[in-house]
Amino acid sequence: TEVTEATHLIHMAKLYALAHPSVTFTLIEGGRTVFRSPACDSPADRVREIFGRGLAESLTPMDAQENDLLLSGLLGKPGQSRSTRKEMIFFVNRRPVDSRTLSYAVIEAFHTFIPKGRFPPAILFLEIDPAVVDVNVHPAKSEVRFREPAMVRGLIVSGLRHALAEAGHRASTTVSSAALG
């Protein structure tokens, strides 16, 4: 339906705005502005602009590098979890993507910080040689596969765990009911 298509377009505009925070984005439908995000100084500012202060303040920045792989982004602090993967957002070479490798690696990195069946908010940017990424997995080019998924998974798990440790967060075997919010 038109409403469904409009919802998908707004979602895609938000994803591309996240991928390019220094660019102003405006989406107009029928002469009416349905989405607008001014240029921002950082991905964190863009998250605040698009998703609000609540999500932005629940995230902590992270950076990791291994060989030619660069990983950066914003992670949910321990205790922050969601019932869906909706706030697990991934970009490969600034392109919004779906990837089981990325999704499962984030879940693995957080498995001692959140209850089973819950998902951490994470907005991650992976920079990788385009030659080692297969973008022809899905007709919409939204799903990707990596030539060396174990290397990508290893960077994400170790990078996220290191970022959480640097932020002073330690894994726990217990999770309070307040963490389920």
Coordinates of N, CA, C and O in Angstrom, one line a residue:
T1 N 0.8 -1.2 0.0 CA 0.0 0.0 0.0 C 0.9 1.2 0.0 O 2.1 1.2 0.3
E2 N 0.3 2.4 -0.3 CA 1.0 3.6 -0.3 C 1.6 3.9 1.1 O 2.7 4.4 1.2
V3 N 0.8 3.6 2.2 CA 1.3 3.9 3.5 C 2.5 3.0 3.8 O 3.5 3.5 4.4
T4 N 2.5 1.8 3.4 CA 3.6 0.9 3.7 C 4.8 1.4 2.9 O 5.9 1.4 3.5
E5 N 4.7 1.7 1.7 CA 5.8 2.2 0.9 C 6.4 3.5 1.5 O 7.6 3.7 1.5
A6 N 5.5 4.4 1.9 CA 6.0 5.7 2.5 C 6.8 5.4 3.8 O 7.8 6.0 4.0
T7 N 6.3 4.4 4.6 CA 7.0 4.0 5.8 C 8.4 3.5 5.5 O 9.4 3.8 6.1
H8 N 8.5 2.6 4.4 CA 9.8 2.1 4.0 C 10.7 3.2 3.5 O 11.9 3.2 3.8
L9 N 10.2 4.2 2.8 CA 11.0 5.3 2.3 C 11.5 6.2 3.4 O 12.7 6.6 3.4
I10 N 10.7 6.4 4.4 CA 11.1 7.2 5.6 C 12.2 6.5 6.3 O 13.2 7.1 6.7
H11 N 12.0 5.2 6.5 CA 13.1 4.4 7.2 C 14.4 4.4 6.4 O 15.4 4.6 7.0
M12 N 14.3 4.3 5.1 CA 15.6 4.3 4.3 C 16.2 5.7 4.4 O 17.4 5.8 4.5
A13 N 15.4 6.8 4.4 CA 16.0 8.1 4.5 C 16.7 8.3 5.8 O 17.8 8.8 5.9
K14 N 16.1 7.7 6.9 CA 16.8 7.8 8.2 C 18.1 7.0 8.2 O 19.1 7.5 8.8
L15 N 18.1 5.8 7.6 CA 19.3 5.0 7.5 C 20.4 5.8 6.8 O 21.6 5.8 7.2
Y16 N 20.1 6.4 5.6 CA 21.1 7.1 4.9 C 21.5 8.4 5.6 O 22.7 8.8 5.5
A17 N 20.6 9.0 6.3 CA 21.0 10.1 7.2 C 22.0 9.7 8.3 O 23.0 10.4 8.6
L18 N 21.8 8.5 8.9 CA 22.7 8.0 9.8 C 24.1 7.7 9.2 O 25.1 8.0 9.8
A19 N 24.1 7.2 8.0 CA 25.3 6.9 7.3 C 26.1 8.1 6.9 O 27.3 8.0 6.8
H20 N 25.4 9.2 6.8 CA 26.1 10.5 6.3 C 25.7 11.6 7.2 O 24.9 12.5 6.7
P21 N 26.2 11.7 8.4 CA 25.7 12.8 9.3 C 26.0 14.2 8.9 O 25.3 15.1 9.3
S22 N 27.0 14.4 8.1 CA 27.3 15.8 7.6 C 26.5 16.3 6.5 O 26.6 17.4 6.1
V23 N 25.5 15.5 6.0 CA 24.6 15.9 4.9 C 23.2 16.1 5.5 O 22.7 15.4 6.3
T24 N 22.6 17.2 5.0 CA 21.2 17.5 5.4 C 20.3 16.6 4.5 O 20.5 16.5 3.3
F25 N 19.3 16.0 5.2 CA 18.3 15.1 4.5 C 17.0 15.7 4.6 O 16.6 16.0 5.7
T26 N 16.2 15.7 3.5 CA 14.8 16.2 3.5 C 14.0 15.2 2.6 O 14.4 15.1 1.5
L27 N 13.0 14.7 3.1 CA 12.1 13.8 2.3 C 10.7 14.5 2.2 O 10.1 14.8 3.3
I28 N 10.3 14.8 1.0 CA 9.0 15.5 0.8 C 8.1 14.6 0.0 O 8.5 14.0 -1.0
E29 N 6.9 14.5 0.5 CA 5.8 13.7 -0.1 C 4.6 14.6 -0.3 O 4.1 15.1 0.6
G30 N 4.2 14.7 -1.6 CA 3.0 15.5 -1.9 C 3.1 17.0 -1.4 O 2.2 17.5 -1.0
G31 N 4.3 17.5 -1.5 CA 4.6 18.9 -1.0 C 4.7 19.1 0.5 O 4.9 20.2 1.0
R32 N 4.6 18.0 1.2 CA 4.7 18.0 2.7 C 6.0 17.3 3.1 O 6.4 16.2 2.6
T33 N 6.8 18.0 4.0 CA 8.0 17.4 4.5 C 7.6 16.3 5.5 O 7.0 16.5 6.5
V34 N 8.1 15.0 5.2 CA 7.8 13.9 6.1 C 9.0 13.5 6.9 O 8.8 12.8 7.9
F35 N 10.2 13.9 6.5 CA 11.4 13.7 7.3 C 12.4 14.7 6.9 O 12.6 15.1 5.8
R36 N 13.0 15.3 8.0 CA 14.1 16.3 7.8 C 15.1 16.1 8.9 O 14.7 15.9 10.1
S37 N 16.4 16.1 8.5 CA 17.4 16.0 9.5 C 18.6 16.9 9.0 O 19.1 16.7 8.0
P38 N 18.9 18.0 9.8 CA 19.9 18.9 9.4 C 21.3 18.2 9.5 O 21.4 17.2 10.2
A39 N 22.3 18.7 8.8 CA 23.6 18.2 9.0 C 24.1 18.2 10.4 O 23.7 19.1 11.2
C40 N 24.8 17.2 10.8 CA 25.2 17.0 12.2 C 26.7 16.9 12.2 O 27.3 16.5 11.3
D41 N 27.3 17.1 13.4 CA 28.7 17.0 13.6 C 29.2 15.5 13.7 O 30.4 15.2 13.5
S42 N 28.4 14.6 14.2 CA 28.8 13.3 14.5 C 27.6 12.3 14.4 O 26.5 12.7 14.4
P43 N 27.9 11.0 14.3 CA 26.9 10.0 14.3 C 26.0 10.1 15.5 O 24.8 9.9 15.5
A44 N 26.6 10.4 16.7 CA 25.8 10.5 17.9 C 24.8 11.7 17.8 O 23.7 11.5 18.3
D45 N 25.2 12.8 17.3 CA 24.3 13.9 17.1 C 23.2 13.5 16.1 O 22.0 13.9 16.3
R46 N 23.5 12.7 15.1 CA 22.5 12.3 14.1 C 21.5 11.4 14.8 O 20.3 11.5 14.6
V47 N 22.0 10.5 15.7 CA 21.1 9.6 16.4 C 20.1 10.4 17.3 O 18.9 10.1 17.3
R48 N 20.7 11.4 17.9 CA 19.9 12.3 18.8 C 18.8 13.0 17.9 O 17.6 13.1 18.3
E49 N 19.2 13.4 16.8 CA 18.3 14.2 15.9 C 17.2 13.3 15.4 O 16.0 13.7 15.3
I50 N 17.5 12.0 15.0 CA 16.5 11.1 14.4 C 15.7 10.4 15.4 O 14.5 10.3 15.3
F51 N 16.4 9.8 16.4 CA 15.7 8.9 17.4 C 15.4 9.5 18.7 O 14.8 8.8 19.6
G52 N 16.0 10.6 19.0 CA 15.7 11.3 20.3 C 16.9 11.1 21.3 O 17.7 10.3 21.1
R53 N 16.8 12.0 22.3 CA 17.8 12.0 23.3 C 17.9 10.7 24.1 O 19.0 10.3 24.5
G54 N 16.8 10.1 24.3 CA 16.8 8.9 25.1 C 17.7 7.8 24.6 O 18.5 7.2 25.3
L55 N 17.6 7.5 23.3 CA 18.4 6.5 22.7 C 19.9 7.0 22.6 O 20.8 6.3 23.0
A56 N 20.0 8.2 22.2 CA 21.4 8.8 22.1 C 22.2 8.7 23.4 O 23.3 8.4 23.4
E57 N 21.5 9.0 24.5 CA 22.2 8.9 25.8 C 22.4 7.5 26.3 O 23.2 7.3 27.3
S58 N 21.7 6.5 25.8 CA 21.9 5.2 26.2 C 23.0 4.5 25.4 O 23.3 3.3 25.7
L59 N 23.7 5.2 24.5 CA 24.7 4.6 23.7 C 26.1 5.2 24.1 O 26.2 6.3 24.5
T60 N 27.1 4.3 23.9 CA 28.5 4.7 24.1 C 29.3 4.5 22.8 O 29.1 3.5 22.1
P61 N 30.2 5.4 22.5 CA 30.9 5.3 21.2 C 32.0 4.2 21.3 O 32.4 3.8 22.4
M62 N 32.3 3.6 20.1 CA 33.3 2.6 20.1 C 34.1 2.7 18.7 O 33.5 3.1 17.7
D63 N 35.3 2.2 18.7 CA 36.2 2.1 17.5 C 37.0 0.9 17.7 O 37.5 0.6 18.8
A64 N 37.3 0.2 16.6 CA 38.2 -1.0 16.6 C 38.7 -1.1 15.2 O 38.1 -0.8 14.2
Q65 N 39.9 -1.7 15.1 CA 40.6 -1.9 13.8 C 41.3 -3.2 13.9 O 42.0 -3.5 14.9
E66 N 41.3 -4.0 12.8 CA 42.1 -5.2 12.7 C 42.4 -5.4 11.2 O 41.4 -5.4 10.4
N67 N 43.6 -5.5 10.9 CA 44.1 -5.5 9.5 C 43.4 -4.4 8.7 O 43.6 -3.2 9.1
D68 N 42.7 -4.7 7.7 CA 42.1 -3.7 6.8 C 40.6 -3.4 7.2 O 39.9 -2.7 6.5
L69 N 40.2 -3.9 8.4 CA 38.8 -3.7 8.8 C 38.8 -2.6 9.8 O 39.5 -2.6 10.8
L70 N 37.9 -1.7 9.6 CA 37.6 -0.6 10.5 C 36.2 -0.7 11.0 O 35.3 -0.7 10.2
L71 N 36.0 -0.6 12.3 CA 34.7 -0.7 12.9 C 34.5 0.5 13.9 O 35.4 0.8 14.7
S72 N 33.4 1.2 13.7 CA 33.1 2.3 14.6 C 31.6 2.3 14.8 O 30.9 1.6 14.1
G73 N 31.2 3.1 15.8 CA 29.7 3.1 16.0 C 29.4 3.5 17.4 O 30.2 4.0 18.2
L74 N 28.1 3.2 17.8 CA 27.6 3.5 19.0 C 26.9 2.2 19.6 O 26.2 1.5 18.9
L75 N 27.2 1.9 20.8 CA 26.7 0.7 21.5 C 25.8 1.0 22.6 O 26.1 1.9 23.4
G76 N 24.8 0.1 22.8 CA 24.0 0.3 24.0 C 24.8 -0.1 25.2 O 25.6 -1.0 25.2
K77 N 24.6 0.6 26.3 CA 25.3 0.3 27.5 C 24.7 -0.9 28.2 O 23.5 -1.2 28.0
P78 N 25.4 -1.7 28.9 CA 24.9 -2.9 29.6 C 23.6 -2.5 30.4 O 23.6 -1.4 31.0
G79 N 22.6 -3.3 30.3 CA 21.4 -3.0 31.0 C 20.4 -2.4 30.0 O 19.2 -2.4 30.2
Q80 N 20.9 -2.0 28.8 CA 20.0 -1.5 27.8 C 19.7 -2.6 26.8 O 20.6 -3.1 26.2
S81 N 18.5 -3.0 26.7 CA 18.1 -4.1 25.7 C 16.7 -3.9 25.2 O 15.9 -3.1 25.8
R82 N 16.5 -4.5 24.1 CA 15.2 -4.4 23.4 C 14.6 -5.7 23.1 O 15.3 -6.7 23.1
S83 N 13.3 -5.8 22.9 CA 12.7 -7.0 22.6 C 12.8 -7.4 21.1 O 12.6 -8.6 20.8
T84 N 13.3 -6.5 20.3 CA 13.5 -6.8 18.8 C 14.8 -6.3 18.4 O 15.5 -5.6 19.1
R85 N 15.2 -6.7 17.2 CA 16.5 -6.3 16.7 C 16.4 -4.9 15.9 O 17.4 -4.5 15.3
K86 N 15.3 -4.2 16.1 CA 15.1 -3.0 15.3 C 16.2 -1.9 15.5 O 16.5 -1.2 14.6
E87 N 16.8 -1.9 16.7 CA 17.8 -0.9 17.0 C 19.2 -1.5 16.8 O 20.2 -0.9 17.3
M88 N 19.3 -2.6 16.1 CA 20.6 -3.1 15.7 C 20.7 -2.7 14.3 O 20.2 -3.4 13.4
I89 N 21.5 -1.7 14.0 CA 21.6 -1.1 12.7 C 23.0 -1.2 12.2 O 23.9 -0.8 12.9
F90 N 23.2 -1.7 11.0 CA 24.5 -2.0 10.4 C 24.7 -1.3 9.1 O 23.8 -1.3 8.3
F91 N 26.0 -0.8 8.9 CA 26.4 -0.2 7.7 C 27.7 -0.9 7.2 O 28.6 -1.0 8.1
V92 N 27.8 -1.2 6.0 CA 29.1 -1.7 5.4 C 29.4 -0.7 4.3 O 28.7 -0.5 3.4
N93 N 30.6 -0.1 4.5 CA 31.0 1.0 3.6 C 30.0 2.0 3.4 O 29.7 2.4 2.3
R94 N 29.3 2.4 4.5 CA 28.3 3.5 4.6 C 27.0 3.1 3.9 O 26.1 3.9 3.7
R95 N 26.8 1.8 3.6 CA 25.6 1.3 3.0 C 24.8 0.6 4.1 O 25.3 -0.4 4.7
P96 N 23.5 0.9 4.3 CA 22.7 0.1 5.3 C 22.5 -1.3 4.8 O 22.2 -1.5 3.7
V97 N 22.8 -2.3 5.7 CA 22.7 -3.7 5.3 C 22.1 -4.5 6.4 O 22.1 -4.1 7.6
D98 N 21.7 -5.7 6.0 CA 21.3 -6.8 6.9 C 22.4 -7.8 6.8 O 22.9 -8.1 5.7
S99 N 22.8 -8.4 7.9 CA 23.8 -9.4 7.9 C 23.7 -10.3 9.1 O 23.8 -9.8 10.3
R100 N 23.6 -11.5 8.9 CA 23.5 -12.5 10.0 C 24.9 -12.5 10.8 O 24.9 -12.5 12.0
T101 N 26.0 -12.4 10.0 CA 27.3 -12.3 10.7 C 27.4 -11.2 11.7 O 27.8 -11.4 12.8
L102 N 27.0 -10.0 11.2 CA 27.1 -8.8 12.1 C 26.1 -9.0 13.3 O 26.4 -8.7 14.4
S103 N 24.9 -9.4 13.0 CA 23.9 -9.5 14.0 C 24.3 -10.5 15.1 O 24.2 -10.2 16.3
Y104 N 24.7 -11.7 14.7 CA 25.1 -12.7 15.7 C 26.3 -12.3 16.4 O 26.5 -12.6 17.6
A105 N 27.2 -11.6 15.8 CA 28.5 -11.2 16.5 C 28.1 -10.2 17.6 O 28.7 -10.2 18.7
V106 N 27.2 -9.2 17.3 CA 26.8 -8.3 18.4 C 26.1 -9.0 19.5 O 26.4 -8.8 20.7
I107 N 25.3 -9.9 19.2 CA 24.6 -10.7 20.2 C 25.6 -11.5 21.1 O 25.5 -11.6 22.3
E108 N 26.6 -12.1 20.4 CA 27.6 -12.8 21.1 C 28.4 -11.9 22.0 O 28.7 -12.3 23.2
A109 N 28.8 -10.7 21.5 CA 29.6 -9.8 22.4 C 28.8 -9.4 23.6 O 29.4 -9.1 24.7
F110 N 27.5 -9.3 23.5 CA 26.6 -8.8 24.6 C 26.0 -9.9 25.4 O 25.3 -9.7 26.4
H111 N 26.3 -11.2 25.1 CA 25.5 -12.3 25.7 C 25.6 -12.3 27.3 O 24.7 -12.8 27.9
T112 N 26.7 -11.8 27.9 CA 26.7 -11.8 29.3 C 26.2 -10.5 29.9 O 26.2 -10.3 31.1
F113 N 25.8 -9.5 29.1 CA 25.3 -8.2 29.5 C 23.8 -8.1 29.5 O 23.2 -7.2 30.1
I114 N 23.1 -8.9 28.7 CA 21.7 -8.8 28.5 C 21.0 -10.2 28.6 O 21.7 -11.2 28.3
P115 N 19.8 -10.2 29.0 CA 19.1 -11.6 29.0 C 18.9 -12.2 27.7 O 18.8 -11.5 26.6
K116 N 18.9 -13.5 27.7 CA 18.6 -14.2 26.4 C 17.3 -13.8 25.8 O 16.3 -13.6 26.6
G117 N 17.3 -13.6 24.5 CA 16.0 -13.2 23.9 C 15.9 -11.7 23.8 O 14.9 -11.2 23.2
R118 N 16.8 -11.0 24.3 CA 16.8 -9.5 24.3 C 17.9 -9.1 23.4 O 18.9 -9.9 23.1
F119 N 17.9 -7.8 22.9 CA 18.9 -7.4 21.9 C 19.4 -6.0 22.2 O 18.6 -5.1 22.6
P120 N 20.7 -5.8 22.1 CA 21.3 -4.5 22.5 C 21.1 -3.5 21.4 O 21.1 -3.9 20.2
P121 N 20.8 -2.2 21.7 CA 20.9 -1.2 20.7 C 22.3 -1.1 20.2 O 23.3 -1.1 21.0
A122 N 22.6 -1.1 18.9 CA 23.9 -0.9 18.4 C 23.8 -0.3 16.9 O 23.0 -0.8 16.1
I123 N 24.6 0.7 16.7 CA 24.6 1.3 15.4 C 26.1 1.2 15.0 O 26.9 1.9 15.5
L124 N 26.4 0.3 14.0 CA 27.8 0.0 13.7 C 28.1 0.3 12.2 O 27.3 0.0 11.4
F125 N 29.3 0.8 12.0 CA 29.8 1.1 10.7 C 31.1 0.3 10.5 O 32.1 0.4 11.2
L126 N 31.0 -0.6 9.5 CA 32.2 -1.4 9.1 C 32.7 -0.9 7.8 O 32.0 -0.8 6.8
E127 N 34.0 -0.6 7.8 CA 34.7 -0.3 6.5 C 35.5 -1.4 6.2 O 36.4 -1.9 7.0
I128 N 35.3 -2.0 4.9 CA 36.0 -3.2 4.5 C 36.2 -3.1 3.0 O 35.5 -2.4 2.3
D129 N 37.2 -3.8 2.5 CA 37.5 -3.8 1.1 C 36.2 -4.4 0.4 O 35.7 -5.5 0.7
P130 N 35.6 -3.6 -0.6 CA 34.4 -4.0 -1.2 C 34.6 -5.4 -2.0 O 33.6 -6.1 -2.2
A131 N 35.8 -5.7 -2.3 CA 36.0 -7.0 -3.0 C 35.7 -8.2 -2.2 O 35.5 -9.3 -2.7
V132 N 35.7 -8.1 -0.8 CA 35.4 -9.2 0.0 C 34.0 -9.2 0.6 O 33.7 -9.9 1.6
V133 N 33.1 -8.4 0.0 CA 31.7 -8.3 0.4 C 30.8 -8.7 -0.8 O 31.0 -8.1 -1.8
D134 N 30.0 -9.7 -0.6 CA 29.0 -10.1 -1.6 C 27.7 -9.3 -1.4 O 27.0 -9.6 -0.4
V135 N 27.4 -8.4 -2.3 CA 26.1 -7.6 -2.1 C 25.0 -8.2 -3.0 O 23.9 -7.7 -3.0
N136 N 25.3 -9.3 -3.7 CA 24.3 -9.9 -4.6 C 23.5 -11.1 -3.9 O 23.2 -12.0 -4.6
V137 N 23.3 -10.9 -2.6 CA 22.6 -12.0 -1.9 C 21.1 -11.8 -2.0 O 20.3 -12.8 -2.0
H138 N 20.6 -10.6 -2.1 CA 19.2 -10.2 -2.0 C 18.9 -9.3 -3.2 O 19.8 -8.4 -3.5
P139 N 17.8 -9.4 -3.8 CA 17.5 -8.5 -5.0 C 17.6 -7.0 -4.6 O 18.0 -6.2 -5.5
A140 N 17.3 -6.6 -3.4 CA 17.3 -5.2 -3.0 C 18.7 -4.8 -2.6 O 18.9 -3.6 -2.2
K141 N 19.7 -5.7 -2.6 CA 21.1 -5.5 -2.2 C 21.2 -5.1 -0.7 O 22.1 -4.4 -0.3
S142 N 20.2 -5.4 0.1 CA 20.2 -5.0 1.5 C 20.9 -6.1 2.3 O 21.4 -5.7 3.4
E143 N 21.0 -7.3 1.9 CA 21.7 -8.3 2.7 C 23.1 -8.5 2.1 O 23.3 -8.5 0.8
V144 N 24.1 -8.7 2.9 CA 25.5 -9.0 2.5 C 26.0 -10.2 3.1 O 25.6 -10.6 4.2
R145 N 27.0 -10.8 2.4 CA 27.8 -11.9 3.0 C 29.3 -11.5 2.8 O 29.7 -10.8 1.9
F146 N 30.1 -12.0 3.7 CA 31.5 -11.7 3.7 C 32.3 -12.9 3.3 O 32.0 -14.0 3.6
R147 N 33.4 -12.6 2.5 CA 34.3 -13.7 2.1 C 34.9 -14.4 3.3 O 35.1 -15.6 3.3
E148 N 35.3 -13.6 4.3 CA 35.9 -14.2 5.5 C 35.0 -13.8 6.7 O 35.4 -12.9 7.5
P149 N 33.9 -14.4 6.9 CA 33.0 -14.0 8.0 C 33.6 -14.2 9.4 O 33.3 -13.4 10.3
A150 N 34.5 -15.2 9.6 CA 35.1 -15.4 10.9 C 36.0 -14.2 11.3 O 36.0 -13.8 12.5
M151 N 36.6 -13.6 10.3 CA 37.5 -12.4 10.6 C 36.6 -11.2 11.0 O 36.9 -10.5 12.0
V152 N 35.5 -11.0 10.3 CA 34.6 -9.9 10.6 C 33.9 -10.1 12.0 O 33.9 -9.2 12.8
R153 N 33.5 -11.4 12.2 CA 32.9 -11.7 13.5 C 33.9 -11.5 14.6 O 33.5 -10.9 15.7
G154 N 35.1 -11.9 14.5 CA 36.1 -11.7 15.5 C 36.4 -10.3 15.8 O 36.5 -9.9 17.0
L155 N 36.4 -9.4 14.8 CA 36.6 -8.0 15.1 C 35.5 -7.4 15.8 O 35.7 -6.7 16.8
I156 N 34.3 -7.8 15.5 CA 33.1 -7.2 16.1 C 33.0 -7.7 17.6 O 32.9 -6.9 18.5
V157 N 33.2 -9.0 17.8 CA 33.1 -9.5 19.2 C 34.2 -8.9 20.0 O 33.9 -8.3 21.1
S158 N 35.4 -8.9 19.6 CA 36.5 -8.4 20.4 C 36.4 -6.9 20.5 O 36.7 -6.3 21.6
G159 N 36.1 -6.2 19.5 CA 36.0 -4.7 19.5 C 34.9 -4.2 20.4 O 35.1 -3.3 21.2
L160 N 33.7 -4.9 20.4 CA 32.6 -4.5 21.3 C 32.9 -4.8 22.7 O 32.7 -4.0 23.6
R161 N 33.5 -6.0 23.0 CA 33.9 -6.4 24.4 C 34.9 -5.4 24.9 O 34.8 -5.0 26.1
H162 N 35.9 -5.1 24.1 CA 36.9 -4.1 24.5 C 36.3 -2.7 24.8 O 36.6 -2.1 25.8
A163 N 35.4 -2.3 23.9 CA 34.7 -1.0 24.1 C 33.9 -1.0 25.4 O 33.9 0.0 26.2
L164 N 33.2 -2.0 25.7 CA 32.4 -2.1 26.9 C 33.3 -2.1 28.1 O 33.0 -1.5 29.2
A165 N 34.4 -2.9 28.1 CA 35.4 -2.9 29.2 C 36.0 -1.5 29.4 O 36.1 -1.1 30.6
E166 N 36.4 -0.8 28.4 CA 37.0 0.5 28.5 C 36.0 1.5 29.1 O 36.4 2.4 29.8
A167 N 34.7 1.3 28.8 CA 33.7 2.2 29.4 C 33.4 1.8 30.8 O 32.5 2.4 31.5
G168 N 34.1 0.8 31.4 CA 33.9 0.4 32.8 C 32.8 -0.6 33.0 O 32.4 -0.9 34.1
H169 N 32.4 -1.3 31.9 CA 31.3 -2.3 32.1 C 31.9 -3.7 32.1 O 32.7 -4.0 31.3
R170 N 31.5 -4.4 33.1 CA 31.9 -5.8 33.2 C 30.7 -6.7 33.0 O 29.6 -6.4 33.4
A171 N 31.0 -7.9 32.5 CA 30.0 -8.9 32.3 C 29.5 -9.3 33.6 O 30.2 -9.4 34.6
S172 N 28.2 -9.7 33.6 CA 27.6 -10.2 34.8 C 26.8 -11.5 34.5 O 26.3 -11.6 33.4
T173 N 26.6 -12.3 35.5 CA 25.8 -13.5 35.3 C 24.4 -13.3 35.7 O 23.6 -14.1 35.5
T174 N 24.1 -12.1 36.3 CA 22.8 -11.8 36.7 C 22.3 -10.5 36.0 O 23.1 -9.6 35.8
V175 N 21.1 -10.4 35.7 CA 20.5 -9.2 35.1 C 19.3 -8.8 35.9 O 18.4 -9.7 36.1
S176 N 19.3 -7.6 36.3 CA 18.1 -7.1 37.0 C 16.9 -7.0 36.1 O 17.0 -6.8 34.9
S177 N 15.7 -7.0 36.7 CA 14.5 -6.8 36.0 C 14.5 -5.4 35.4 O 13.8 -5.2 34.3
A178 N 15.2 -4.4 36.0 CA 15.2 -3.1 35.4 C 15.9 -3.0 34.1 O 15.7 -2.2 33.2
A179 N 16.8 -4.0 33.8 CA 17.6 -4.1 32.6 C 16.7 -4.5 31.4 O 17.0 -4.4 30.3
L180 N 15.5 -5.0 31.7 CA 14.6 -5.5 30.6 C 13.8 -4.4 30.0 O 13.2 -4.6 29.0
G181 N 14.0 -3.2 30.5 CA 13.2 -2.0 30.0 C 13.6 -1.5 28.7 O 13.1 -1.2 27.8

